[in-house]
Amino acid sequence: MDLELSPQDVAFRDEVRQFIADHLPQDIRDKMRLGQHLEKDDYVRWQKILYKRGWMGVGWPTEHGGPDWSPVQRYIFEEETGLGDCPRIIPFGLRMVGPVIIAFGTDEQKQQHLPKILSSDVWWCQGYSEPGAGSDLASLKTRAVRDNGHYVVNGQKTWTTLAQYADWIFCLVRTDESAKKQEGISFLLIDMKTPGITVKPIVTLDGGREVNEVFFDDVRVPVENLVGPENQGWTVAKFLLGHERTNIAEVGRSKNQLARVKEIAAAEMQNGAPLIEDPRFREKIADVEIDLMALDMTLLRIVSAESAGRAPGPEASLLKIRATEVQQAITELLVEAIGYYANPYVKDAMSAGWNEPPVGPDYAATLAPYYFNHRKASIYGGSNEVQRGIIAKMVLGF
Amino acid sequence: MQFALTDEQRMLQDSVDRFIERDYDFEHRRSLIATDEGFSDTHWKTFADLGWLGVPFSEEQGGYGGGLVEAGLILEAFGRGLVVEPYLWTVVVGGGLLSLAGRDDLLAEVIAGDLHLAFGFAEPQSRFDLADVATRGEKQGSGYRITGHKAVVFNAPSAGRIIVPARTGGAQREAEGISLFVIDPSADGVSVRGYPTVDGLRAAEVELDGVMVGADALLGGEGEGYPLIETTADRATAALCCEAAGVMQTMVASTQDYLKTRNQFGVPLSKFQVLQHRMAELFIHKEQSQSMAYMALVRAGQEDRVARARAASAAKTFVGDKGRIVGQEAIQMHGGMGVTDEMPISHYFKRLTMIDTLFGNADFHRRRFANLSGTARAA
Ligand SMILES: Cc1cc2nc3c(=O)[nH]c(=O)nc-3n(C[C@H](O)[C@H](O)[C@H](O)COP(=O)(O)OP(=O)(O)OC[C@H]3O[C@@H](n4cnc5c(N)ncnc54)[C@H](O)[C@@H]3O)c2cc1C
């Protein structure tokens, strides 16, 4: 056992760190530090910078432009971008539909889609969930009926993250109504410009606009946009769920946020002394830091098993549960740290370019909304209850 | 020993519940918080007509001879309906201070529904310490000149008077030497920068830049403000715990309903035992929160300072800790719907979260309780 990085890995880490220092645009870094709203262009700009450097398509085979990193290098990249205030990589293209097309797509699909996913010229969104199909995804009802070289799609998707920015959506649709739940589902790629698609925003509890309803009304999709065999969409979806999930741990990002808790607690006063000197508050920070350490070490064990050639299995569920709990605990500490200044809701202060003096300290404006918003983390991507169910079934054999 | 409500108290709560059911549905609340003022003057007048604004004050002071218990019961019902009208700030806190200081003239305006109040007890550096007052009140002729910054002053944008602690003596965090002043926000040197809060209320940063007030602006004796502040904060804390208990009651009931009606895997979610057990925990939390709130309410109206303070701190700690669990779990069990603005549950969650920040959070009151309780075998 050895907890130290090899000299090559240290060199790689330094290279990534330096690259971020040199190339992450300052305006984006500032927004990230203040927890302000990011525009579409902010994500795309940063992803294109990484693309130019050859660092997009992590986990993709080199023939499709992946950087051919070892599991440890991927870990380092995640950690450094998280620590370095980089926007998260929007996962729908690069981490979801890209790998699906690589594994199941036709040559035409690969040629049409992979280069533009890699270069971030096309924005994808994920159309799985429906009003009646959340945790029970296989009960989805959106129908696709064959007609003359097309599928005619009718139905509704919901919770579609950033669909308002999306050029394409990948969907699970029902192509056989008579089959058992999981067996009549297909995986379709749909151009968002196709007539009959309507996107309606869902406002979240923090006042944000990141999720949408997407309605399909006689939307005609060429049959060439089917990925994998018809009625095998569930297999495709399951592949996606099992694919490279270690990035969900977000360890670097949480380390960064925990450092922020400490910074803020050092600036906030209590009894004439910095809050960070309050033993109880320090111990609360310590609790989260220890949980984060346990997450990090568990992640590294998985990474090291992967390096030895073992594919990650239901460990992804473990990581998802603990990672989101740590993220949420950090948002709680942030709110707690700022006392009364958690209350003001100055919406303009949550975006860049607002010129008035802040209400309270400048770091305060986004913290309560951030806490509220992050309740989502234990709900999306397979809720933490569903993840526990997976561990019970797949690992414990119940 | 008697926990049951009297007939009058029950009728009072029933009438508040009826008002909410009839005139205060969730869409109505949504429209109110979108207005400039953030609440309804018409409702406020109704509260005055129904006697709710005078209920905690004695008949000699122009009130209806109830006490803090009645105010707490009103706030509990307001919590159930997520009412935004500033009853806590104008009646319990502001009215409470006026009543303690014998300012029956201003209290009469409050009871009539003609005057709103705010209390600027927090400062940017004070966190939850009520004695941490940097605002200065310098003697000037027969009056005072007040300078300082009051942070997150609830209801200040609507207030006809703002009550502020200012230091006329003593060092920054000493209880001695704090005086209470009644300030007219239209006076020279007062600036009120209003904003909405994350839970749909209104507050402001209040800057006092050499504001001149007469000796009649003093509430209580010079330098003797702290006991008034502490008493009022304990009472407000008790009343706030009632509001929290009411918020939890609705959150638990709505989540219970949601689990019964939302189907996944071919059955209502309420059929899953892990969720049943979690709901059972929430049920216990909301019941015990109500018990603690009522205890604080009764003790807060009594003379014994330590009994009052211990009860208020115990209740606030309990409600803060359990409120966080109830809030987070209720959202979680709603799935994606829980994080939408559309569902009332998210608004209840935000209110419950912010209640923990007011008058000291759970950790603050845990420490205060421990200090008050000492280490003797029997407390
Ligand atoms: C911010 C956000 C972004 C999202 N983005 C996307 C997206 O881009 N694309 C997409 O397709 N979907 C997206 N989702 C949807 C997400 O995947 C679903 O919300 C999630 O699967 C839960 O489904 P639900 O909301 O219908 O909750 P429900 O399934 O109704 O669950 C409600 C509660 O019951 C629990 N529960 C359900 N079944 C069980 C069980 N068997 N045992 C115990 N507990 C159970 C759940 O864990 C939850 O706590 C997003 C959701 C959110 C909140």
PDB file of C-alpha atoms in Angstrom, chain A residues 163-273:
ATOM      1  CA  ALA A 163     -32.750  21.711 -22.130  1.00  0.00           C
ATOM      2  CA  GLN A 164     -33.099  25.400 -22.904  1.00  0.00           C
ATOM      3  CA  TYR A 165     -29.494  25.347 -24.156  1.00  0.00           C
ATOM      4  CA  ALA A 166     -29.671  22.004 -25.884  1.00  0.00           C
ATOM      5  CA  ASP A 167     -29.307  21.258 -29.583  1.00  0.00           C
ATOM      6  CA  TRP A 168     -30.015  17.559 -29.150  1.00  0.00           C
ATOM      7  CA  ILE A 169     -31.706  15.328 -26.630  1.00  0.00           C
ATOM      8  CA  PHE A 170     -31.243  11.607 -26.047  1.00  0.00           C
ATOM      9  CA  CYS A 171     -34.415   9.904 -24.965  1.00  0.00           C
ATOM     10  CA  LEU A 172     -35.746   6.658 -23.706  1.00  0.00           C
ATOM     11  CA  VAL A 173     -39.024   5.988 -25.498  1.00  0.00           C
ATOM     12  CA  ARG A 174     -41.505   3.139 -25.574  1.00  0.00           C
ATOM     13  CA  THR A 175     -41.533   1.298 -28.884  1.00  0.00           C
ATOM     14  CA  ASP A 176     -43.426  -1.792 -27.812  1.00  0.00           C
ATOM     15  CA  GLU A 177     -46.460  -1.335 -25.607  1.00  0.00           C
ATOM     16  CA  SER A 178     -47.160  -5.025 -25.268  1.00  0.00           C
ATOM     17  CA  ALA A 179     -43.762  -6.084 -23.959  1.00  0.00           C
ATOM     18  CA  LYS A 180     -42.773  -6.181 -20.293  1.00  0.00           C
ATOM     19  CA  LYS A 181     -41.827  -2.795 -18.820  1.00  0.00           C
ATOM     20  CA  GLN A 182     -38.083  -2.904 -19.486  1.00  0.00           C
ATOM     21  CA  GLU A 183     -38.315  -4.708 -22.785  1.00  0.00           C
ATOM     22  CA  GLY A 184     -40.248  -2.297 -24.962  1.00  0.00           C
ATOM     23  CA  ILE A 185     -37.906   0.673 -24.561  1.00  0.00           C
ATOM     24  CA  SER A 186     -35.613   2.207 -27.197  1.00  0.00           C
ATOM     25  CA  PHE A 187     -32.853   4.803 -27.113  1.00  0.00           C
ATOM     26  CA  LEU A 188     -33.399   7.676 -29.546  1.00  0.00           C
ATOM     27  CA  LEU A 189     -31.410  10.750 -30.525  1.00  0.00           C
ATOM     28  CA  ILE A 190     -33.610  13.734 -31.286  1.00  0.00           C
ATOM     29  CA  ASP A 191     -32.711  17.086 -32.800  1.00  0.00           C
ATOM     30  CA  MET A 192     -34.281  19.750 -30.570  1.00  0.00           C
ATOM     31  CA  LYS A 193     -35.157  21.830 -33.627  1.00  0.00           C
ATOM     32  CA  THR A 194     -37.573  19.195 -34.910  1.00  0.00           C
ATOM     33  CA  PRO A 195     -41.117  20.577 -35.163  1.00  0.00           C
ATOM     34  CA  GLY A 196     -43.393  19.511 -32.321  1.00  0.00           C
ATOM     35  CA  ILE A 197     -40.922  19.934 -29.450  1.00  0.00           C
ATOM     36  CA  THR A 198     -41.736  22.471 -26.738  1.00  0.00           C
ATOM     37  CA  VAL A 199     -39.503  23.313 -23.797  1.00  0.00           C
ATOM     38  CA  LYS A 200     -41.064  24.794 -20.674  1.00  0.00           C
ATOM     39  CA  PRO A 201     -39.022  25.950 -17.704  1.00  0.00           C
ATOM     40  CA  ILE A 202     -39.482  24.592 -14.186  1.00  0.00           C
ATOM     41  CA  VAL A 203     -38.436  27.177 -11.608  1.00  0.00           C
ATOM     42  CA  THR A 204     -36.517  25.619  -8.756  1.00  0.00           C
ATOM     43  CA  LEU A 205     -36.924  26.561  -5.094  1.00  0.00           C
ATOM     44  CA  ASP A 206     -33.923  28.881  -5.189  1.00  0.00           C
ATOM     45  CA  GLY A 207     -35.485  30.815  -8.062  1.00  0.00           C
ATOM     46  CA  GLY A 208     -33.123  29.203 -10.581  1.00  0.00           C
ATOM     47  CA  ARG A 209     -33.893  27.940 -14.032  1.00  0.00           C
ATOM     48  CA  GLU A 210     -31.968  24.778 -14.714  1.00  0.00           C
ATOM     49  CA  VAL A 211     -34.647  22.153 -15.327  1.00  0.00           C
ATOM     50  CA  ASN A 212     -37.439  21.942 -17.867  1.00  0.00           C
ATOM     51  CA  GLU A 213     -40.365  20.015 -19.141  1.00  0.00           C
ATOM     52  CA  VAL A 214     -39.976  18.862 -22.728  1.00  0.00           C
ATOM     53  CA  PHE A 215     -43.133  18.064 -24.685  1.00  0.00           C
ATOM     54  CA  PHE A 216     -43.241  15.939 -27.839  1.00  0.00           C
ATOM     55  CA  ASP A 217     -46.183  16.369 -30.147  1.00  0.00           C
ATOM     56  CA  ASP A 218     -45.978  14.190 -33.277  1.00  0.00           C
ATOM     57  CA  VAL A 219     -42.254  14.698 -33.480  1.00  0.00           C
ATOM     58  CA  ARG A 220     -40.815  12.878 -36.503  1.00  0.00           C
ATOM     59  CA  VAL A 221     -37.424  11.323 -35.874  1.00  0.00           C
ATOM     60  CA  PRO A 222     -35.556   9.451 -38.620  1.00  0.00           C
ATOM     61  CA  VAL A 223     -35.148   5.761 -37.754  1.00  0.00           C
ATOM     62  CA  GLU A 224     -31.406   6.213 -38.299  1.00  0.00           C
ATOM     63  CA  ASN A 225     -31.402   8.008 -34.929  1.00  0.00           C
ATOM     64  CA  LEU A 226     -32.101   4.811 -33.049  1.00  0.00           C
ATOM     65  CA  VAL A 227     -29.086   3.729 -30.971  1.00  0.00           C
ATOM     66  CA  GLY A 228     -28.702   0.003 -30.485  1.00  0.00           C
ATOM     67  CA  PRO A 229     -31.439  -2.386 -31.523  1.00  0.00           C
ATOM     68  CA  GLU A 230     -35.090  -1.430 -31.212  1.00  0.00           C
ATOM     69  CA  ASN A 231     -36.522  -2.408 -27.811  1.00  0.00           C
ATOM     70  CA  GLN A 232     -33.022  -2.745 -26.348  1.00  0.00           C
ATOM     71  CA  GLY A 233     -32.929   0.771 -24.924  1.00  0.00           C
ATOM     72  CA  TRP A 234     -32.923  -0.443 -21.338  1.00  0.00           C
ATOM     73  CA  THR A 235     -29.668  -2.318 -21.916  1.00  0.00           C
ATOM     74  CA  VAL A 236     -28.194   0.833 -23.404  1.00  0.00           C
ATOM     75  CA  ALA A 237     -29.387   2.900 -20.456  1.00  0.00           C
ATOM     76  CA  LYS A 238     -27.958   0.420 -17.976  1.00  0.00           C
ATOM     77  CA  PHE A 239     -24.599   0.503 -19.731  1.00  0.00           C
ATOM     78  CA  LEU A 240     -24.641   4.248 -19.303  1.00  0.00           C
ATOM     79  CA  LEU A 241     -25.407   3.996 -15.608  1.00  0.00           C
ATOM     80  CA  GLY A 242     -22.514   1.603 -15.081  1.00  0.00           C
ATOM     81  CA  HIS A 243     -20.094   3.624 -17.175  1.00  0.00           C
ATOM     82  CA  GLU A 244     -17.279   5.569 -15.557  1.00  0.00           C
ATOM     83  CA  ARG A 245     -19.144   6.818 -12.543  1.00  0.00           C
ATOM     84  CA  THR A 246     -16.186   7.685 -10.380  1.00  0.00           C
ATOM     85  CA  ASN A 247     -16.442  11.340 -11.399  1.00  0.00           C
ATOM     86  CA  ILE A 248     -19.671  11.650  -9.412  1.00  0.00           C
ATOM     87  CA  ALA A 249     -17.612  11.739  -6.220  1.00  0.00           C
ATOM     88  CA  GLU A 250     -16.672  15.378  -6.879  1.00  0.00           C
ATOM     89  CA  VAL A 251     -13.998  15.173  -4.243  1.00  0.00           C
ATOM     90  CA  GLY A 252     -11.967  18.104  -5.534  1.00  0.00           C
ATOM     91  CA  ARG A 253     -14.989  20.329  -5.691  1.00  0.00           C
ATOM     92  CA  SER A 254     -15.967  19.430  -2.142  1.00  0.00           C
ATOM     93  CA  LYS A 255     -12.434  20.067  -0.876  1.00  0.00           C
ATOM     94  CA  ASN A 256     -12.620  23.459  -2.521  1.00  0.00           C
ATOM     95  CA  GLN A 257     -15.988  24.217  -0.921  1.00  0.00           C
ATOM     96  CA  LEU A 258     -14.793  23.075   2.474  1.00  0.00           C
ATOM     97  CA  ALA A 259     -11.860  25.465   2.176  1.00  0.00           C
ATOM     98  CA  ARG A 260     -14.448  28.126   1.460  1.00  0.00           C
ATOM     99  CA  VAL A 261     -16.292  27.256   4.660  1.00  0.00           C
ATOM    100  CA  LYS A 262     -13.062  27.812   6.560  1.00  0.00           C
ATOM    101  CA  GLU A 263     -12.351  31.097   4.808  1.00  0.00           C
ATOM    102  CA  ILE A 264     -15.806  32.410   5.551  1.00  0.00           C
ATOM    103  CA  ALA A 265     -15.738  31.179   9.134  1.00  0.00           C
ATOM    104  CA  ALA A 266     -12.448  33.022   9.562  1.00  0.00           C
ATOM    105  CA  ALA A 267     -14.054  36.233   8.322  1.00  0.00           C
ATOM    106  CA  GLU A 268     -17.285  35.954  10.314  1.00  0.00           C
ATOM    107  CA  MET A 269     -17.194  37.216  13.868  1.00  0.00           C
ATOM    108  CA  GLN A 270     -18.687  35.808  17.020  1.00  0.00           C
ATOM    109  CA  ASN A 271     -18.061  37.251  20.447  1.00  0.00           C
ATOM    110  CA  GLY A 272     -15.346  39.446  19.055  1.00  0.00           C
ATOM    111  CA  ALA A 273     -13.412  36.496  17.641  1.00  0.00           C
TER     112      ALA A 273
END
